[in-house]
């Protein structure tokens, strides 16, 4: 007889993002076959973060994450949003009592991969300007040149694609030309996708780059980090996608995407009204 471990014994992992970009991290966790119960929380009422003021985000992000942890009894939270992580990781850690894994631009692997010594960093307009990003480049860039571009509307284009719409092709073109048409852009041979939405539109971006480049994102490393932190608690099964949560009263498209992705239910999370 097969002895089944009760579901509630599996660690609960909460993947948080401003929107549905966290699904690229969920994909990485599925590929790594972590034996956990997964919950995805999208702050849909406040999407996109990449064009919001820091003062507002630093208040909102910890509050939404706390509400998400409470609603899901999470044992570990992944801040699957570079824009939020590069601003508010320390603040989030000071507000919660479970381990917090941040998702930040993958500068270190990119620096190890580049042959030309020039890396392209594609992120939201906020992430490219953060001092956290400067520090990552200084600490892990290994002296390589990093050309940055803050892409306007690209996360929204990824959401549109997920919803089954056709995103405006000009958004992809503007993102790639903003990155590669800079002085020195011809030498870029590694592109860091430093927003969790961007791996979801990598094919559209790749089609616009006329030469081979290596695309790097943080998904695999995050799955490895989560596995390391939860090693003794996981069972050998693949993850179960439990609940999708939104702050915006899940619209039909978001609900369809999350259910289509495999989440069992989609619900609205109520977050304190002053936010
Ligand atoms: N997915 C988020 C990130 O990794 C940002 C998208 C947004 O602008 O809200 O930065």
PDB file of C-alpha atoms and ligand atoms in Angstrom:
ATOM      1  CA  UNK A   1       0.000   0.000   0.000  1.00  0.00           C
ATOM      2  CA  UNK A   2       1.316   3.443  -0.886  1.00  0.00           C
ATOM      3  CA  UNK A   3       1.561   5.684   2.150  1.00  0.00           C
ATOM      4  CA  UNK A   4       0.559   9.216   1.244  1.00  0.00           C
ATOM      5  CA  UNK A   5       2.011  12.104   3.180  1.00  0.00           C
ATOM      6  CA  UNK A   6      -0.796  14.449   4.184  1.00  0.00           C
ATOM      7  CA  UNK A   7      -0.778  17.535   1.954  1.00  0.00           C
ATOM      8  CA  UNK A   8      -0.582  19.948   4.838  1.00  0.00           C
ATOM      9  CA  UNK A   9       2.861  18.643   5.725  1.00  0.00           C
ATOM     10  CA  UNK A  10       4.369  20.068   2.591  1.00  0.00           C
ATOM     11  CA  UNK A  11       5.920  23.501   2.948  1.00  0.00           C
ATOM     12  CA  UNK A  12       3.776  26.346   1.681  1.00  0.00           C
ATOM     13  CA  UNK A  13       5.687  28.632  -0.674  1.00  0.00           C
ATOM     14  CA  UNK A  14       4.210  32.014  -1.526  1.00  0.00           C
ATOM     15  CA  UNK A  15       5.401  33.551  -4.799  1.00  0.00           C
ATOM     16  CA  UNK A  16       4.672  37.272  -4.808  1.00  0.00           C
ATOM     17  CA  UNK A  17       4.781  39.712  -7.725  1.00  0.00           C
ATOM     18  CA  UNK A  18       3.137  42.948  -8.814  1.00  0.00           C
ATOM     19  CA  UNK A  19       1.286  40.912 -11.425  1.00  0.00           C
ATOM     20  CA  UNK A  20       1.652  37.567 -13.147  1.00  0.00           C
ATOM     21  CA  UNK A  21       5.436  37.759 -13.653  1.00  0.00           C
ATOM     22  CA  UNK A  22       5.799  35.441 -10.671  1.00  0.00           C
ATOM     23  CA  UNK A  23       4.602  32.690 -13.010  1.00  0.00           C
ATOM     24  CA  UNK A  24       8.081  32.620 -14.584  1.00  0.00           C
ATOM     25  CA  UNK A  25       9.415  31.731 -11.128  1.00  0.00           C
ATOM     26  CA  UNK A  26       6.601  29.206 -10.651  1.00  0.00           C
ATOM     27  CA  UNK A  27       7.769  27.655 -13.954  1.00  0.00           C
ATOM     28  CA  UNK A  28      11.303  27.366 -12.567  1.00  0.00           C
ATOM     29  CA  UNK A  29       9.988  25.704  -9.392  1.00  0.00           C
ATOM     30  CA  UNK A  30       7.947  23.260 -11.488  1.00  0.00           C
ATOM     31  CA  UNK A  31      11.005  22.473 -13.648  1.00  0.00           C
ATOM     32  CA  UNK A  32      13.103  21.900 -10.523  1.00  0.00           C
ATOM     33  CA  UNK A  33      10.328  19.624  -9.162  1.00  0.00           C
ATOM     34  CA  UNK A  34      10.308  21.089  -5.657  1.00  0.00           C
ATOM     35  CA  UNK A  35       7.966  19.107  -3.440  1.00  0.00           C
ATOM     36  CA  UNK A  36       6.029  22.071  -2.064  1.00  0.00           C
ATOM     37  CA  UNK A  37       2.563  23.605  -2.154  1.00  0.00           C
ATOM     38  CA  UNK A  38       2.675  26.763  -4.249  1.00  0.00           C
ATOM     39  CA  UNK A  39       0.629  29.935  -3.913  1.00  0.00           C
ATOM     40  CA  UNK A  40       0.899  32.914  -6.274  1.00  0.00           C
ATOM     41  CA  UNK A  41       0.026  36.396  -5.083  1.00  0.00           C
ATOM     42  CA  UNK A  42      -0.306  39.160  -7.680  1.00  0.00           C
ATOM     43  CA  UNK A  43      -0.758  42.747  -6.514  1.00  0.00           C
ATOM     44  CA  UNK A  44      -3.002  43.381  -9.488  1.00  0.00           C
ATOM     45  CA  UNK A  45      -4.625  46.443  -7.895  1.00  0.00           C
ATOM     46  CA  UNK A  46      -1.269  48.243  -7.981  1.00  0.00           C
ATOM     47  CA  UNK A  47       0.328  46.842 -11.164  1.00  0.00           C
ATOM     48  CA  UNK A  48       2.738  47.900 -12.653  1.00  0.00           C
ATOM     49  CA  UNK A  49       5.309  48.554  -9.928  1.00  0.00           C
ATOM     50  CA  UNK A  50       8.017  49.566 -12.389  1.00  0.00           C
ATOM     51  CA  UNK A  51       6.561  53.011 -12.863  1.00  0.00           C
ATOM     52  CA  UNK A  52       5.401  53.672  -9.240  1.00  0.00           C
ATOM     53  CA  UNK A  53       6.969  55.955  -6.614  1.00  0.00           C
ATOM     54  CA  UNK A  54       9.366  54.289  -4.157  1.00  0.00           C
ATOM     55  CA  UNK A  55       7.652  55.925  -1.162  1.00  0.00           C
ATOM     56  CA  UNK A  56       4.373  54.218  -2.018  1.00  0.00           C
ATOM     57  CA  UNK A  57       5.932  50.832  -2.846  1.00  0.00           C
ATOM     58  CA  UNK A  58       7.944  50.617   0.344  1.00  0.00           C
ATOM     59  CA  UNK A  59       4.719  50.887   2.356  1.00  0.00           C
ATOM     60  CA  UNK A  60       2.600  48.707   0.142  1.00  0.00           C
ATOM     61  CA  UNK A  61       4.871  45.734  -0.592  1.00  0.00           C
ATOM     62  CA  UNK A  62       5.390  44.561   3.040  1.00  0.00           C
ATOM     63  CA  UNK A  63       1.685  45.022   3.818  1.00  0.00           C
ATOM     64  CA  UNK A  64       0.535  42.979   0.833  1.00  0.00           C
ATOM     65  CA  UNK A  65       3.109  40.268   1.531  1.00  0.00           C
ATOM     66  CA  UNK A  66       2.064  40.037   5.185  1.00  0.00           C
ATOM     67  CA  UNK A  67      -1.573  39.647   4.175  1.00  0.00           C
ATOM     68  CA  UNK A  68      -0.508  36.957   1.679  1.00  0.00           C
ATOM     69  CA  UNK A  69       1.507  35.042   4.276  1.00  0.00           C
ATOM     70  CA  UNK A  70      -1.425  35.111   6.658  1.00  0.00           C
ATOM     71  CA  UNK A  71      -3.882  33.918   4.012  1.00  0.00           C
ATOM     72  CA  UNK A  72      -1.692  31.026   2.865  1.00  0.00           C
ATOM     73  CA  UNK A  73       0.147  30.005   6.070  1.00  0.00           C
ATOM     74  CA  UNK A  74       3.327  30.369   4.022  1.00  0.00           C
ATOM     75  CA  UNK A  75       6.597  28.922   5.315  1.00  0.00           C
ATOM     76  CA  UNK A  76       8.709  30.795   2.761  1.00  0.00           C
ATOM     77  CA  UNK A  77       8.014  33.798   0.570  1.00  0.00           C
ATOM     78  CA  UNK A  78       9.674  34.562  -2.729  1.00  0.00           C
ATOM     79  CA  UNK A  79       9.563  38.233  -3.703  1.00  0.00           C
ATOM     80  CA  UNK A  80       9.419  37.361  -7.404  1.00  0.00           C
ATOM     81  CA  UNK A  81       9.700  40.960  -8.475  1.00  0.00           C
ATOM     82  CA  UNK A  82      13.008  42.706  -9.136  1.00  0.00           C
ATOM     83  CA  UNK A  83      11.363  46.110  -8.756  1.00  0.00           C
ATOM     84  CA  UNK A  84      10.119  45.269  -5.252  1.00  0.00           C
ATOM     85  CA  UNK A  85      13.208  43.278  -4.191  1.00  0.00           C
ATOM     86  CA  UNK A  86      15.739  45.962  -5.166  1.00  0.00           C
ATOM     87  CA  UNK A  87      13.784  48.471  -3.082  1.00  0.00           C
ATOM     88  CA  UNK A  88      12.184  46.697  -0.182  1.00  0.00           C
ATOM     89  CA  UNK A  89      13.831  43.364   0.689  1.00  0.00           C
ATOM     90  CA  UNK A  90      15.188  44.541   4.035  1.00  0.00           C
ATOM     91  CA  UNK A  91      11.885  46.176   4.910  1.00  0.00           C
ATOM     92  CA  UNK A  92       9.956  43.022   4.018  1.00  0.00           C
ATOM     93  CA  UNK A  93      12.368  40.905   6.110  1.00  0.00           C
ATOM     94  CA  UNK A  94      11.831  43.186   9.094  1.00  0.00           C
ATOM     95  CA  UNK A  95       8.038  42.784   8.800  1.00  0.00           C
ATOM     96  CA  UNK A  96       7.758  38.994   8.534  1.00  0.00           C
ATOM     97  CA  UNK A  97       8.964  36.019  10.521  1.00  0.00           C
ATOM     98  CA  UNK A  98       9.545  33.500   7.708  1.00  0.00           C
ATOM     99  CA  UNK A  99      12.485  33.281   5.266  1.00  0.00           C
ATOM    100  CA  UNK A 100      12.296  35.755   2.390  1.00  0.00           C
ATOM    101  CA  UNK A 101      13.965  35.002  -0.946  1.00  0.00           C
ATOM    102  CA  UNK A 102      14.434  38.035  -3.162  1.00  0.00           C
ATOM    103  CA  UNK A 103      14.679  38.079  -6.946  1.00  0.00           C
ATOM    104  CA  UNK A 104      17.305  40.572  -8.128  1.00  0.00           C
ATOM    105  CA  UNK A 105      19.118  41.105 -11.450  1.00  0.00           C
ATOM    106  CA  UNK A 106      21.324  38.110 -12.368  1.00  0.00           C
ATOM    107  CA  UNK A 107      24.524  40.128 -12.795  1.00  0.00           C
ATOM    108  CA  UNK A 108      26.899  37.482 -11.424  1.00  0.00           C
ATOM    109  CA  UNK A 109      26.058  34.697 -13.914  1.00  0.00           C
ATOM    110  CA  UNK A 110      25.973  37.221 -16.752  1.00  0.00           C
ATOM    111  CA  UNK A 111      29.465  38.452 -15.849  1.00  0.00           C
ATOM    112  CA  UNK A 112      30.700  34.856 -15.936  1.00  0.00           C
ATOM    113  CA  UNK A 113      29.097  34.225 -19.344  1.00  0.00           C
ATOM    114  CA  UNK A 114      30.057  37.286 -21.375  1.00  0.00           C
ATOM    115  CA  UNK A 115      32.853  36.853 -23.914  1.00  0.00           C
ATOM    116  CA  UNK A 116      32.861  40.442 -25.122  1.00  0.00           C
ATOM    117  CA  UNK A 117      32.789  42.004 -21.652  1.00  0.00           C
ATOM    118  CA  UNK A 118      29.522  43.875 -22.337  1.00  0.00           C
ATOM    119  CA  UNK A 119      26.258  42.847 -20.675  1.00  0.00           C
ATOM    120  CA  UNK A 120      22.789  44.223 -21.410  1.00  0.00           C
ATOM    121  CA  UNK A 121      20.450  44.719 -18.458  1.00  0.00           C
ATOM    122  CA  UNK A 122      16.765  44.909 -19.322  1.00  0.00           C
ATOM    123  CA  UNK A 123      14.543  45.798 -16.374  1.00  0.00           C
ATOM    124  CA  UNK A 124      11.749  48.141 -15.337  1.00  0.00           C
ATOM    125  CA  UNK A 125      12.449  51.888 -15.313  1.00  0.00           C
ATOM    126  CA  UNK A 126      12.692  51.742 -11.510  1.00  0.00           C
ATOM    127  CA  UNK A 127      14.971  48.705 -11.217  1.00  0.00           C
ATOM    128  CA  UNK A 128      17.618  50.175 -13.544  1.00  0.00           C
ATOM    129  CA  UNK A 129      17.970  53.276 -11.370  1.00  0.00           C
ATOM    130  CA  UNK A 130      18.179  51.634  -7.953  1.00  0.00           C
ATOM    131  CA  UNK A 131      21.307  51.866  -5.808  1.00  0.00           C
ATOM    132  CA  UNK A 132      20.834  48.134  -5.087  1.00  0.00           C
ATOM    133  CA  UNK A 133      21.352  47.500  -8.815  1.00  0.00           C
ATOM    134  CA  UNK A 134      24.482  49.718  -8.784  1.00  0.00           C
ATOM    135  CA  UNK A 135      25.817  47.698  -5.856  1.00  0.00           C
ATOM    136  CA  UNK A 136      25.156  44.372  -7.599  1.00  0.00           C
ATOM    137  CA  UNK A 137      27.081  45.606 -10.632  1.00  0.00           C
ATOM    138  CA  UNK A 138      29.990  46.844  -8.509  1.00  0.00           C
ATOM    139  CA  UNK A 139      30.103  43.696  -6.396  1.00  0.00           C
ATOM    140  CA  UNK A 140      29.356  40.978  -8.967  1.00  0.00           C
ATOM    141  CA  UNK A 141      29.921  42.602 -12.363  1.00  0.00           C
ATOM    142  CA  UNK A 142      33.580  41.601 -12.295  1.00  0.00           C
ATOM    143  CA  UNK A 143      34.554  44.839 -14.046  1.00  0.00           C
ATOM    144  CA  UNK A 144      32.359  44.105 -17.095  1.00  0.00           C
ATOM    145  CA  UNK A 145      30.499  46.906 -18.819  1.00  0.00           C
ATOM    146  CA  UNK A 146      26.756  46.847 -18.065  1.00  0.00           C
ATOM    147  CA  UNK A 147      24.422  48.738 -20.406  1.00  0.00           C
ATOM    148  CA  UNK A 148      20.988  49.269 -18.853  1.00  0.00           C
ATOM    149  CA  UNK A 149      17.580  50.002 -20.246  1.00  0.00           C
ATOM    150  CA  UNK A 150      14.345  50.582 -18.326  1.00  0.00           C
ATOM    151  CA  UNK A 151      11.587  49.238 -20.559  1.00  0.00           C
ATOM    152  CA  UNK A 152       8.260  51.058 -20.441  1.00  0.00           C
ATOM    153  CA  UNK A 153       5.183  48.858 -20.852  1.00  0.00           C
ATOM    154  CA  UNK A 154       7.047  45.574 -21.318  1.00  0.00           C
ATOM    155  CA  UNK A 155       5.619  43.912 -18.194  1.00  0.00           C
ATOM    156  CA  UNK A 156       2.155  44.956 -19.380  1.00  0.00           C
ATOM    157  CA  UNK A 157       2.872  43.412 -22.788  1.00  0.00           C
ATOM    158  CA  UNK A 158       3.724  40.130 -21.034  1.00  0.00           C
ATOM    159  CA  UNK A 159       0.422  40.287 -19.135  1.00  0.00           C
ATOM    160  CA  UNK A 160      -1.414  40.902 -22.415  1.00  0.00           C
ATOM    161  CA  UNK A 161       0.271  37.879 -23.989  1.00  0.00           C
ATOM    162  CA  UNK A 162      -0.694  35.699 -21.013  1.00  0.00           C
ATOM    163  CA  UNK A 163      -4.285  36.905 -21.351  1.00  0.00           C
ATOM    164  CA  UNK A 164      -4.306  35.700 -24.953  1.00  0.00           C
ATOM    165  CA  UNK A 165      -4.197  39.205 -26.484  1.00  0.00           C
ATOM    166  CA  UNK A 166      -1.680  40.380 -29.075  1.00  0.00           C
ATOM    167  CA  UNK A 167       0.703  42.814 -27.382  1.00  0.00           C
ATOM    168  CA  UNK A 168       1.719  45.959 -29.282  1.00  0.00           C
ATOM    169  CA  UNK A 169       4.881  44.918 -31.216  1.00  0.00           C
ATOM    170  CA  UNK A 170       6.285  48.454 -30.816  1.00  0.00           C
ATOM    171  CA  UNK A 171       6.767  47.761 -27.085  1.00  0.00           C
ATOM    172  CA  UNK A 172       9.178  44.893 -27.839  1.00  0.00           C
ATOM    173  CA  UNK A 173      10.995  46.928 -30.487  1.00  0.00           C
ATOM    174  CA  UNK A 174      11.405  49.889 -28.128  1.00  0.00           C
ATOM    175  CA  UNK A 175      12.778  47.605 -25.400  1.00  0.00           C
ATOM    176  CA  UNK A 176      15.404  46.016 -27.652  1.00  0.00           C
ATOM    177  CA  UNK A 177      16.432  49.207 -29.434  1.00  0.00           C
ATOM    178  CA  UNK A 178      16.578  51.083 -26.120  1.00  0.00           C
ATOM    179  CA  UNK A 179      19.050  48.479 -24.900  1.00  0.00           C
ATOM    180  CA  UNK A 180      21.128  47.703 -27.974  1.00  0.00           C
ATOM    181  CA  UNK A 181      21.144  51.023 -29.840  1.00  0.00           C
ATOM    182  CA  UNK A 182      23.098  52.657 -27.029  1.00  0.00           C
ATOM    183  CA  UNK A 183      26.769  53.440 -27.516  1.00  0.00           C
ATOM    184  CA  UNK A 184      28.602  50.121 -27.164  1.00  0.00           C
ATOM    185  CA  UNK A 185      25.384  48.117 -27.615  1.00  0.00           C
ATOM    186  CA  UNK A 186      26.853  46.204 -30.586  1.00  0.00           C
ATOM    187  CA  UNK A 187      29.111  44.357 -28.155  1.00  0.00           C
ATOM    188  CA  UNK A 188      26.324  43.025 -25.904  1.00  0.00           C
ATOM    189  CA  UNK A 189      26.463  39.216 -25.943  1.00  0.00           C
ATOM    190  CA  UNK A 190      24.499  38.474 -22.745  1.00  0.00           C
ATOM    191  CA  UNK A 191      21.134  40.004 -21.880  1.00  0.00           C
ATOM    192  CA  UNK A 192      19.855  39.855 -18.314  1.00  0.00           C
ATOM    193  CA  UNK A 193      16.058  39.727 -18.079  1.00  0.00           C
ATOM    194  CA  UNK A 194      15.775  41.516 -14.747  1.00  0.00           C
ATOM    195  CA  UNK A 195      12.013  41.575 -14.445  1.00  0.00           C
ATOM    196  CA  UNK A 196      10.130  38.351 -13.830  1.00  0.00           C
ATOM    197  CA  UNK A 197       7.652  39.229 -16.563  1.00  0.00           C
ATOM    198  CA  UNK A 198      10.305  39.267 -19.276  1.00  0.00           C
ATOM    199  CA  UNK A 199      11.075  35.515 -19.521  1.00  0.00           C
ATOM    200  CA  UNK A 200       7.393  35.179 -20.461  1.00  0.00           C
ATOM    201  CA  UNK A 201       8.086  37.219 -23.634  1.00  0.00           C
ATOM    202  CA  UNK A 202      11.635  36.069 -24.299  1.00  0.00           C
ATOM    203  CA  UNK A 203      10.677  34.620 -27.694  1.00  0.00           C
ATOM    204  CA  UNK A 204       9.298  37.991 -28.859  1.00  0.00           C
ATOM    205  CA  UNK A 205      12.462  39.771 -27.673  1.00  0.00           C
ATOM    206  CA  UNK A 206      14.806  37.160 -29.141  1.00  0.00           C
ATOM    207  CA  UNK A 207      13.165  37.515 -32.548  1.00  0.00           C
ATOM    208  CA  UNK A 208      14.290  41.153 -32.618  1.00  0.00           C
ATOM    209  CA  UNK A 209      17.962  40.566 -31.854  1.00  0.00           C
ATOM    210  CA  UNK A 210      19.865  39.950 -35.073  1.00  0.00           C
ATOM    211  CA  UNK A 211      22.721  37.947 -33.540  1.00  0.00           C
ATOM    212  CA  UNK A 212      23.131  35.161 -31.022  1.00  0.00           C
ATOM    213  CA  UNK A 213      23.047  36.378 -27.445  1.00  0.00           C
ATOM    214  CA  UNK A 214      22.717  34.467 -24.196  1.00  0.00           C
ATOM    215  CA  UNK A 215      19.585  35.283 -22.206  1.00  0.00           C
ATOM    216  CA  UNK A 216      19.847  35.075 -18.443  1.00  0.00           C
ATOM    217  CA  UNK A 217      17.122  35.265 -15.823  1.00  0.00           C
ATOM    218  CA  UNK A 218      16.961  34.468 -12.116  1.00  0.00           C
ATOM    219  CA  UNK A 219      14.362  31.659 -12.160  1.00  0.00           C
ATOM    220  CA  UNK A 220      16.640  28.625 -11.821  1.00  0.00           C
ATOM    221  CA  UNK A 221      18.794  30.201  -9.136  1.00  0.00           C
ATOM    222  CA  UNK A 222      15.689  31.111  -7.129  1.00  0.00           C
ATOM    223  CA  UNK A 223      14.343  27.559  -7.344  1.00  0.00           C
ATOM    224  CA  UNK A 224      17.739  26.284  -6.135  1.00  0.00           C
ATOM    225  CA  UNK A 225      17.754  28.766  -3.251  1.00  0.00           C
ATOM    226  CA  UNK A 226      14.235  27.743  -2.185  1.00  0.00           C
ATOM    227  CA  UNK A 227      15.217  24.057  -2.405  1.00  0.00           C
ATOM    228  CA  UNK A 228      18.240  24.738  -0.230  1.00  0.00           C
ATOM    229  CA  UNK A 229      16.188  26.521   2.424  1.00  0.00           C
ATOM    230  CA  UNK A 230      13.463  23.873   2.483  1.00  0.00           C
ATOM    231  CA  UNK A 231      15.556  20.786   1.872  1.00  0.00           C
ATOM    232  CA  UNK A 232      14.496  18.729   4.866  1.00  0.00           C
ATOM    233  CA  UNK A 233      10.850  19.643   4.609  1.00  0.00           C
ATOM    234  CA  UNK A 234      10.067  18.839   0.970  1.00  0.00           C
ATOM    235  CA  UNK A 235       8.657  15.556  -0.230  1.00  0.00           C
ATOM    236  CA  UNK A 236       9.886  14.013  -3.491  1.00  0.00           C
ATOM    237  CA  UNK A 237       6.743  14.879  -5.462  1.00  0.00           C
ATOM    238  CA  UNK A 238       6.421  17.774  -7.906  1.00  0.00           C
ATOM    239  CA  UNK A 239       4.861  20.998  -6.608  1.00  0.00           C
ATOM    240  CA  UNK A 240       1.115  21.347  -6.239  1.00  0.00           C
ATOM    241  CA  UNK A 241      -0.272  24.643  -7.485  1.00  0.00           C
ATOM    242  CA  UNK A 242      -2.763  25.528  -4.780  1.00  0.00           C
ATOM    243  CA  UNK A 243      -4.211  29.033  -4.875  1.00  0.00           C
ATOM    244  CA  UNK A 244      -3.793  32.127  -6.972  1.00  0.00           C
ATOM    245  CA  UNK A 245      -4.462  35.355  -5.049  1.00  0.00           C
ATOM    246  CA  UNK A 246      -4.955  38.840  -6.426  1.00  0.00           C
ATOM    247  CA  UNK A 247      -5.502  42.200  -4.770  1.00  0.00           C
ATOM    248  CA  UNK A 248      -7.635  43.566  -7.541  1.00  0.00           C
ATOM    249  CA  UNK A 249     -10.706  41.388  -7.362  1.00  0.00           C
ATOM    250  CA  UNK A 250      -9.404  38.961 -10.016  1.00  0.00           C
ATOM    251  CA  UNK A 251     -10.675  40.031 -13.407  1.00  0.00           C
ATOM    252  CA  UNK A 252     -11.779  37.316 -15.777  1.00  0.00           C
ATOM    253  CA  UNK A 253      -8.524  37.303 -17.779  1.00  0.00           C
ATOM    254  CA  UNK A 254      -6.322  36.938 -14.679  1.00  0.00           C
ATOM    255  CA  UNK A 255      -8.558  34.209 -13.327  1.00  0.00           C
ATOM    256  CA  UNK A 256      -8.378  32.341 -16.638  1.00  0.00           C
ATOM    257  CA  UNK A 257      -4.571  32.624 -16.775  1.00  0.00           C
ATOM    258  CA  UNK A 258      -4.072  31.345 -13.224  1.00  0.00           C
ATOM    259  CA  UNK A 259      -6.558  28.496 -13.566  1.00  0.00           C
ATOM    260  CA  UNK A 260      -5.130  27.636 -16.991  1.00  0.00           C
ATOM    261  CA  UNK A 261      -1.670  27.566 -15.434  1.00  0.00           C
ATOM    262  CA  UNK A 262      -2.897  24.918 -13.016  1.00  0.00           C
ATOM    263  CA  UNK A 263      -3.834  26.760  -9.819  1.00  0.00           C
ATOM    264  CA  UNK A 264      -6.795  25.098  -8.119  1.00  0.00           C
ATOM    265  CA  UNK A 265      -8.585  28.305  -7.139  1.00  0.00           C
ATOM    266  CA  UNK A 266      -8.270  32.055  -7.675  1.00  0.00           C
ATOM    267  CA  UNK A 267      -9.367  34.427  -4.938  1.00  0.00           C
ATOM    268  CA  UNK A 268      -9.198  38.094  -4.022  1.00  0.00           C
ATOM    269  CA  UNK A 269      -7.011  38.966  -1.046  1.00  0.00           C
ATOM    270  CA  UNK A 270      -8.152  41.852   1.063  1.00  0.00           C
ATOM    271  CA  UNK A 271      -5.379  44.235   2.019  1.00  0.00           C
ATOM    272  CA  UNK A 272      -5.770  47.093   4.492  1.00  0.00           C
ATOM    273  CA  UNK A 273      -7.775  49.867   2.798  1.00  0.00           C
ATOM    274  CA  UNK A 274      -5.401  52.759   3.527  1.00  0.00           C
ATOM    275  CA  UNK A 275      -2.892  51.311   1.059  1.00  0.00           C
TER     276      UNK A 275
HETATM  277  N1  LIG B   1       7.689  41.629 -12.379  1.00  0.00           N
HETATM  278  C1  LIG B   1       8.235  42.833 -11.831  1.00  0.00           C
HETATM  279  C2  LIG B   1       9.759  42.774 -11.754  1.00  0.00           C
HETATM  280  O1  LIG B   1      10.347  41.715 -11.675  1.00  0.00           O
HETATM  281  C3  LIG B   1       7.831  44.165 -12.369  1.00  0.00           C
HETATM  282  C4  LIG B   1       6.668  44.406 -13.226  1.00  0.00           C
HETATM  283  C5  LIG B   1       6.012  45.720 -12.896  1.00  0.00           C
HETATM  284  O2  LIG B   1       6.432  46.774 -13.426  1.00  0.00           O
HETATM  285  O3  LIG B   1       5.110  45.690 -12.073  1.00  0.00           O
HETATM  286  O4  LIG B   1      10.408  43.794 -11.712  1.00  0.00           O
END
